[in-house]
PDB file of C-alpha atoms in Angstrom:
ATOM      1  CA  MET A 791      -9.687 -33.099 -62.863  1.00  0.00           C
ATOM      2  CA  ILE A 792      -7.097 -32.706 -60.115  1.00  0.00           C
ATOM      3  CA  ASN A 793      -6.116 -35.878 -58.443  1.00  0.00           C
ATOM      4  CA  CYS A 794      -5.489 -36.252 -54.667  1.00  0.00           C
ATOM      5  CA  ARG A 795      -1.801 -37.028 -55.071  1.00  0.00           C
ATOM      6  CA  ASN A 796      -1.165 -33.775 -56.871  1.00  0.00           C
ATOM      7  CA  ILE A 797      -2.963 -31.825 -54.132  1.00  0.00           C
ATOM      8  CA  LYS A 798      -0.887 -33.540 -51.428  1.00  0.00           C
ATOM      9  CA  ASN A 799       2.336 -32.774 -53.296  1.00  0.00           C
ATOM     10  CA  LEU A 800       1.330 -29.152 -53.773  1.00  0.00           C
ATOM     11  CA  LEU A 801       0.505 -28.770 -50.061  1.00  0.00           C
ATOM     12  CA  ARG A 802       3.801 -30.349 -48.991  1.00  0.00           C
ATOM     13  CA  LYS A 803       5.808 -27.956 -51.112  1.00  0.00           C
ATOM     14  CA  ASP A 804       3.782 -24.854 -50.121  1.00  0.00           C
ATOM     15  CA  GLU A 805       5.613 -23.119 -47.219  1.00  0.00           C
ATOM     16  CA  GLU A 806       3.614 -19.895 -47.167  1.00  0.00           C
ATOM     17  CA  GLY A 807       2.526 -19.036 -43.601  1.00  0.00           C
ATOM     18  CA  ALA A 808       5.057 -21.388 -41.946  1.00  0.00           C
ATOM     19  CA  THR A 809       6.939 -18.477 -40.387  1.00  0.00           C
ATOM     20  CA  LEU A 810       3.700 -17.081 -38.976  1.00  0.00           C
ATOM     21  CA  MET A 811       2.903 -20.434 -37.343  1.00  0.00           C
ATOM     22  CA  GLU A 812       6.399 -20.692 -35.859  1.00  0.00           C
ATOM     23  CA  PHE A 813       6.166 -17.124 -34.563  1.00  0.00           C
ATOM     24  CA  GLY A 814       2.799 -17.915 -32.981  1.00  0.00           C
ATOM     25  CA  LEU A 815       4.342 -20.834 -31.083  1.00  0.00           C
ATOM     26  CA  VAL A 816       7.278 -18.763 -29.766  1.00  0.00           C
ATOM     27  CA  VAL A 817       5.668 -15.375 -29.026  1.00  0.00           C
ATOM     28  CA  GLY A 818       3.572 -16.502 -26.012  1.00  0.00           C
ATOM     29  CA  PRO A 819       6.414 -17.911 -23.890  1.00  0.00           C
ATOM     30  CA  LEU A 820       8.728 -15.083 -25.017  1.00  0.00           C
ATOM     31  CA  MET A 821       6.233 -12.420 -23.877  1.00  0.00           C
ATOM     32  CA  MET A 822       5.765 -14.162 -20.516  1.00  0.00           C
ATOM     33  CA  ILE A 823       9.527 -14.239 -19.958  1.00  0.00           C
ATOM     34  CA  MET A 824       9.857 -10.563 -20.917  1.00  0.00           C
ATOM     35  CA  LEU A 825       7.020  -9.525 -18.575  1.00  0.00           C
ATOM     36  CA  GLY A 826       8.482 -11.641 -15.753  1.00  0.00           C
ATOM     37  CA  VAL A 827      11.942 -10.098 -16.175  1.00  0.00           C
ATOM     38  CA  THR A 828      10.413  -6.599 -16.255  1.00  0.00           C
ATOM     39  CA  ASP A 829       8.466  -7.340 -13.059  1.00  0.00           C
ATOM     40  CA  LEU A 830      11.576  -8.625 -11.255  1.00  0.00           C
ATOM     41  CA  GLY A 831      13.599  -5.675 -12.547  1.00  0.00           C
ATOM     42  CA  TYR A 832      11.040  -3.209 -11.180  1.00  0.00           C
ATOM     43  CA  GLN A 833      11.026  -4.957  -7.803  1.00  0.00           C
ATOM     44  CA  GLY A 834      14.831  -4.907  -7.600  1.00  0.00           C
ATOM     45  CA  TYR A 835      15.049  -1.277  -8.680  1.00  0.00           C
ATOM     46  CA  LEU A 836      12.387  -0.183  -6.172  1.00  0.00           C
ATOM     47  CA  ASP A 837      14.140  -2.095  -3.365  1.00  0.00           C
ATOM     48  CA  THR A 838      17.549  -0.582  -4.206  1.00  0.00           C
ATOM     49  CA  LEU A 839      16.184   2.955  -4.513  1.00  0.00           C
ATOM     50  CA  ALA A 840      14.218   2.631  -1.239  1.00  0.00           C
ATOM     51  CA  LYS A 841      17.399   1.507   0.531  1.00  0.00           C
ATOM     52  CA  SER A 842      19.384   4.408  -0.925  1.00  0.00           C
ATOM     53  CA  LYS A 843      16.745   7.006  -0.002  1.00  0.00           C
ATOM     54  CA  LEU A 844      16.425   5.534   3.502  1.00  0.00           C
ATOM     55  CA  HIS A 845      20.182   5.970   4.133  1.00  0.00           C
ATOM     56  CA  GLU A 846      20.065   9.519   2.779  1.00  0.00           C
ATOM     57  CA  ILE A 847      17.056  10.522   4.912  1.00  0.00           C
ATOM     58  CA  ALA A 848      18.507   8.833   8.023  1.00  0.00           C
ATOM     59  CA  ARG A 849      21.685  10.913   7.652  1.00  0.00           C
ATOM     60  CA  GLN A 850      19.630  14.110   7.342  1.00  0.00           C
ATOM     61  CA  ALA A 851      17.541  13.199  10.398  1.00  0.00           C
ATOM     62  CA  SER A 852      20.622  12.442  12.532  1.00  0.00           C
ATOM     63  CA  THR A 853      21.126  16.172  13.108  1.00  0.00           C
ATOM     64  CA  GLY A 854      17.894  16.318  15.119  1.00  0.00           C
ATOM     65  CA  SER A 855      16.243  18.607  12.575  1.00  0.00           C
ATOM     66  CA  MET A 856      13.495  16.182  11.426  1.00  0.00           C
ATOM     67  CA  THR A 857      10.454  14.757  13.184  1.00  0.00           C
ATOM     68  CA  VAL A 858       8.990  11.334  12.402  1.00  0.00           C
ATOM     69  CA  GLN A 859       6.301  13.067  10.307  1.00  0.00           C
ATOM     70  CA  ASP A 860       9.011  14.909   8.344  1.00  0.00           C
ATOM     71  CA  ILE A 861      10.747  11.578   7.695  1.00  0.00           C
ATOM     72  CA  GLU A 862       7.508   9.923   6.534  1.00  0.00           C
ATOM     73  CA  ASP A 863       6.742  12.867   4.225  1.00  0.00           C
ATOM     74  CA  LYS A 864      10.267  12.830   2.773  1.00  0.00           C
ATOM     75  CA  VAL A 865      10.160   9.060   2.102  1.00  0.00           C
ATOM     76  CA  GLU A 866       6.786   9.376   0.381  1.00  0.00           C
ATOM     77  CA  GLU A 867       7.967  12.370  -1.687  1.00  0.00           C
ATOM     78  CA  GLU A 868      11.158  10.586  -2.804  1.00  0.00           C
ATOM     79  CA  LEU A 869       9.508   7.250  -3.685  1.00  0.00           C
ATOM     80  CA  LYS A 870       6.166   8.465  -5.055  1.00  0.00           C
ATOM     81  CA  PRO A 871       7.305   8.702  -8.718  1.00  0.00           C
ATOM     82  CA  LEU A 872       8.218   4.989  -8.651  1.00  0.00           C
ATOM     83  CA  LEU A 873       5.304   3.544  -6.690  1.00  0.00           C
ATOM     84  CA  LEU A 874       2.132   2.238  -8.282  1.00  0.00           C
ATOM     85  CA  LYS A 875      -1.063   4.200  -7.687  1.00  0.00           C
ATOM     86  CA  GLY A 876      -2.442   3.774  -4.167  1.00  0.00           C
ATOM     87  CA  VAL A 877       0.759   2.284  -2.704  1.00  0.00           C
ATOM     88  CA  GLU A 878       2.098   4.056   0.376  1.00  0.00           C
ATOM     89  CA  PRO A 879       5.365   3.129   2.090  1.00  0.00           C
ATOM     90  CA  LYS A 880       5.237   2.507   5.845  1.00  0.00           C
ATOM     91  CA  VAL A 881       7.984   4.087   7.932  1.00  0.00           C
ATOM     92  CA  PHE A 882       8.977   2.915  11.421  1.00  0.00           C
ATOM     93  CA  VAL A 883      11.419   4.907  13.559  1.00  0.00           C
ATOM     94  CA  LYS A 884      12.742   3.649  16.922  1.00  0.00           C
ATOM     95  CA  SER A 885      15.580   5.029  19.001  1.00  0.00           C
ATOM     96  CA  TYR A 886      17.954   3.221  21.361  1.00  0.00           C
ATOM     97  CA  PHE A 887      20.643   4.315  23.828  1.00  0.00           C
ATOM     98  CA  ASP A 888      23.377   2.368  22.000  1.00  0.00           C
ATOM     99  CA  PHE A 889      23.893  -0.106  19.117  1.00  0.00           C
ATOM    100  CA  THR A 890      23.937  -3.139  21.428  1.00  0.00           C
ATOM    101  CA  SER A 891      20.334  -2.410  22.482  1.00  0.00           C
ATOM    102  CA  ILE A 892      18.723  -2.807  19.048  1.00  0.00           C
ATOM    103  CA  GLY A 893      16.278  -5.714  19.028  1.00  0.00           C
ATOM    104  CA  LYS A 894      17.273  -6.852  22.514  1.00  0.00           C
ATOM    105  CA  PRO A 895      15.630  -6.705  25.939  1.00  0.00           C
ATOM    106  CA  GLU A 896      16.454  -3.939  28.358  1.00  0.00           C
ATOM    107  CA  LYS A 897      19.789  -4.542  30.090  1.00  0.00           C
ATOM    108  CA  LEU A 898      19.815  -6.273  33.473  1.00  0.00           C
ATOM    109  CA  THR A 899      22.202  -4.572  35.895  1.00  0.00           C
ATOM    110  CA  THR A 900      21.560  -7.048  38.710  1.00  0.00           C
ATOM    111  CA  ASP A 901      20.611 -10.680  38.075  1.00  0.00           C
ATOM    112  CA  THR A 902      20.549 -12.372  41.504  1.00  0.00           C
ATOM    113  CA  ASN A 903      20.056 -15.932  40.267  1.00  0.00           C
ATOM    114  CA  GLY A 904      21.950 -15.520  36.947  1.00  0.00           C
ATOM    115  CA  ASP A 905      19.140 -16.860  34.721  1.00  0.00           C
ATOM    116  CA  GLY A 906      18.995 -13.795  32.420  1.00  0.00           C
ATOM    117  CA  ASN A 907      15.357 -13.085  33.311  1.00  0.00           C
ATOM    118  CA  LEU A 908      13.932 -10.274  35.426  1.00  0.00           C
ATOM    119  CA  ASP A 909      13.035 -11.734  38.815  1.00  0.00           C
ATOM    120  CA  SER A 910      12.252 -10.253  42.205  1.00  0.00           C
ATOM    121  CA  GLY A 911      15.293  -8.337  43.472  1.00  0.00           C
ATOM    122  CA  ASP A 912      16.780  -7.863  39.958  1.00  0.00           C
ATOM    123  CA  CYS A 913      17.476  -4.405  38.499  1.00  0.00           C
ATOM    124  CA  TYR A 914      17.457  -3.183  34.883  1.00  0.00           C
ATOM    125  CA  LEU A 915      18.072  -0.047  32.848  1.00  0.00           C
ATOM    126  CA  ASP A 916      14.702   1.341  31.689  1.00  0.00           C
ATOM    127  CA  GLY A 917      15.772   2.411  28.174  1.00  0.00           C
ATOM    128  CA  ASN A 918      12.379   3.725  27.096  1.00  0.00           C
ATOM    129  CA  ARG A 919      11.512   5.111  30.545  1.00  0.00           C
ATOM    130  CA  ASN A 920       8.099   3.419  30.781  1.00  0.00           C
ATOM    131  CA  ASP A 921       8.723   1.726  34.189  1.00  0.00           C
ATOM    132  CA  THR A 922       8.230  -1.703  32.566  1.00  0.00           C
ATOM    133  CA  PHE A 923      10.820  -4.319  31.558  1.00  0.00           C
ATOM    134  CA  ASP A 924      10.561  -4.657  27.758  1.00  0.00           C
ATOM    135  CA  VAL A 925      11.947  -7.467  25.602  1.00  0.00           C
ATOM    136  CA  ASN A 926      12.500  -5.213  22.549  1.00  0.00           C
ATOM    137  CA  PHE A 927      12.195  -1.787  24.034  1.00  0.00           C
ATOM    138  CA  GLY A 928      13.260   1.150  21.858  1.00  0.00           C
ATOM    139  CA  ASN A 929      11.572   4.525  21.987  1.00  0.00           C
ATOM    140  CA  THR A 930       9.248   5.474  19.181  1.00  0.00           C
ATOM    141  CA  GLY A 931      10.686   8.524  17.471  1.00  0.00           C
ATOM    142  CA  THR A 932      14.034   9.989  16.518  1.00  0.00           C
ATOM    143  CA  GLY A 933      15.507   9.986  20.044  1.00  0.00           C
ATOM    144  CA  GLY A 934      17.974  12.519  21.357  1.00  0.00           C
ATOM    145  CA  PRO A 935      21.635  13.430  20.951  1.00  0.00           C
ATOM    146  CA  ASP A 936      23.981  10.444  20.454  1.00  0.00           C
ATOM    147  CA  ASP A 937      21.053   7.966  20.450  1.00  0.00           C
ATOM    148  CA  ILE A 938      20.961   5.184  17.876  1.00  0.00           C
ATOM    149  CA  VAL A 939      17.924   5.421  15.606  1.00  0.00           C
ATOM    150  CA  ASN A 940      16.667   2.436  13.622  1.00  0.00           C
ATOM    151  CA  TYR A 941      14.755   3.411  10.465  1.00  0.00           C
ATOM    152  CA  THR A 942      12.642   0.870   8.572  1.00  0.00           C
ATOM    153  CA  ILE A 943      10.678   1.253   5.321  1.00  0.00           C
ATOM    154  CA  GLU A 944       8.118  -1.388   4.320  1.00  0.00           C
ATOM    155  CA  ILE A 945       6.525  -1.335   0.871  1.00  0.00           C
ATOM    156  CA  GLU A 946       3.754  -3.720  -0.164  1.00  0.00           C
ATOM    157  CA  SER A 947       2.642  -3.308  -3.749  1.00  0.00           C
ATOM    158  CA  PRO A 948       0.723  -5.249  -6.378  1.00  0.00           C
ATOM    159  CA  ARG A 949       2.893  -6.602  -9.183  1.00  0.00           C
ATOM    160  CA  LEU A 950       3.252  -4.719 -12.457  1.00  0.00           C
ATOM    161  CA  PHE A 951       1.626  -7.504 -14.475  1.00  0.00           C
ATOM    162  CA  PRO A 952      -1.074 -10.007 -13.442  1.00  0.00           C
ATOM    163  CA  LEU A 953       1.119 -13.036 -14.171  1.00  0.00           C
ATOM    164  CA  ALA A 954       2.222 -13.882 -10.621  1.00  0.00           C
ATOM    165  CA  LYS A 955       0.281 -17.154 -10.408  1.00  0.00           C
ATOM    166  CA  MET A 956       1.727 -18.396 -13.702  1.00  0.00           C
ATOM    167  CA  PHE A 957       5.245 -18.002 -12.280  1.00  0.00           C
ATOM    168  CA  GLY A 958       4.312 -19.287  -8.803  1.00  0.00           C
ATOM    169  CA  TRP A 959       4.900 -15.877  -7.193  1.00  0.00           C
ATOM    170  CA  SER A 960       2.743 -14.069  -4.634  1.00  0.00           C
ATOM    171  CA  GLU A 961       0.422 -11.445  -6.096  1.00  0.00           C
ATOM    172  CA  LYS A 962       2.051  -8.697  -3.993  1.00  0.00           C
ATOM    173  CA  MET A 963       5.667  -7.566  -3.898  1.00  0.00           C
ATOM    174  CA  LYS A 964       7.080  -6.867  -0.456  1.00  0.00           C
ATOM    175  CA  SER A 965      10.189  -4.841   0.248  1.00  0.00           C
ATOM    176  CA  THR A 966      11.672  -4.100   3.679  1.00  0.00           C
ATOM    177  CA  ASN A 967      14.787  -2.029   4.273  1.00  0.00           C
ATOM    178  CA  SER A 968      16.358  -0.921   7.561  1.00  0.00           C
ATOM    179  CA  THR A 969      19.300   1.143   8.670  1.00  0.00           C
ATOM    180  CA  ALA A 970      20.600   2.299  12.045  1.00  0.00           C
ATOM    181  CA  VAL A 971      22.324   5.657  12.453  1.00  0.00           C
ATOM    182  CA  ARG A 972      23.814   7.404  15.491  1.00  0.00           C
ATOM    183  CA  ASN A 973      22.405  10.898  16.018  1.00  0.00           C
ATOM    184  CA  GLN A 974      24.860  13.789  16.030  1.00  0.00           C
ATOM    185  CA  PRO A 975      25.983  15.007  19.468  1.00  0.00           C
ATOM    186  CA  TYR A 976      23.863  18.173  19.301  1.00  0.00           C
ATOM    187  CA  GLY A 977      23.279  18.078  23.081  1.00  0.00           C
ATOM    188  CA  ASP A 978      23.769  15.891  26.142  1.00  0.00           C
ATOM    189  CA  GLN A 979      22.518  12.309  26.055  1.00  0.00           C
ATOM    190  CA  THR A 980      20.176  11.721  28.991  1.00  0.00           C
ATOM    191  CA  GLU A 981      21.050   8.965  31.444  1.00  0.00           C
ATOM    192  CA  ILE A 982      18.949   5.824  31.543  1.00  0.00           C
ATOM    193  CA  PRO A 983      17.185   5.290  34.897  1.00  0.00           C
ATOM    194  CA  GLU A 984      17.787   2.026  36.786  1.00  0.00           C
ATOM    195  CA  ILE A 985      14.710   0.255  38.182  1.00  0.00           C
ATOM    196  CA  CYS A 986      14.719  -2.646  40.634  1.00  0.00           C
ATOM    197  CA  GLU A 987      11.917  -5.189  40.933  1.00  0.00           C
ATOM    198  CA  PRO A 988      10.518  -5.445  44.482  1.00  0.00           C
TER     199      PRO A 988
END
C-alpha cells in the first residue's frame, strides 16, 4: 500500500509538464504584444507611404497635366496594395493664389474701422471668385499657373487585429497627410478681383 507521504514526495519531485505550464502563462501576453506592435507598425508604414506618395503625386500634378480625378485615381492605385479590403482613401485638392492664403480668410484691402472684419465700405480680394467673403476660401481643384495647391489624403481603416479595446485604442485607424505645392508657371496667373461691400 502506498502511503500519502510517498505520493506527496513523488509529486513534488516530478517536474514533467512544468515548462508547458510556464509557456501557457507567458504566451498570451506575448502574443498580444506582438499583435499590438504589428498593428502599430502597419499604421506607421501606411502613414509614411501615404505621405511619400502624396508628395510624389503633387509634384506630378504641379505641371497642370492632371485633373482632380486623375489625382484621386493615382492615389488609389498607389495605395491599394497596402489598404485593407473596402478601404478607400479620400483626396481633397484646394488651390490658393499664394502660400499666405492657405487656411486664412480672403485678404481685406480696405478695412475702414481696422477691426479685421468685413464691414460696410470695406474691400477684399475675392480669391475664389464667388462674390462672397470666405473665411477659408480656396478653390476646389488644381488651380492655374503659379497657384498654390494644397493636397490632403485621409485614410480611415479598421485595425489589422480586433484587439483595439484591450489596448484602449479606437477600433479604426485614421491617417491624414497634407502638402502644399506651387504649380509650375505654364501660363499667366490670373489676377484676383477686388470687391467692395456696399
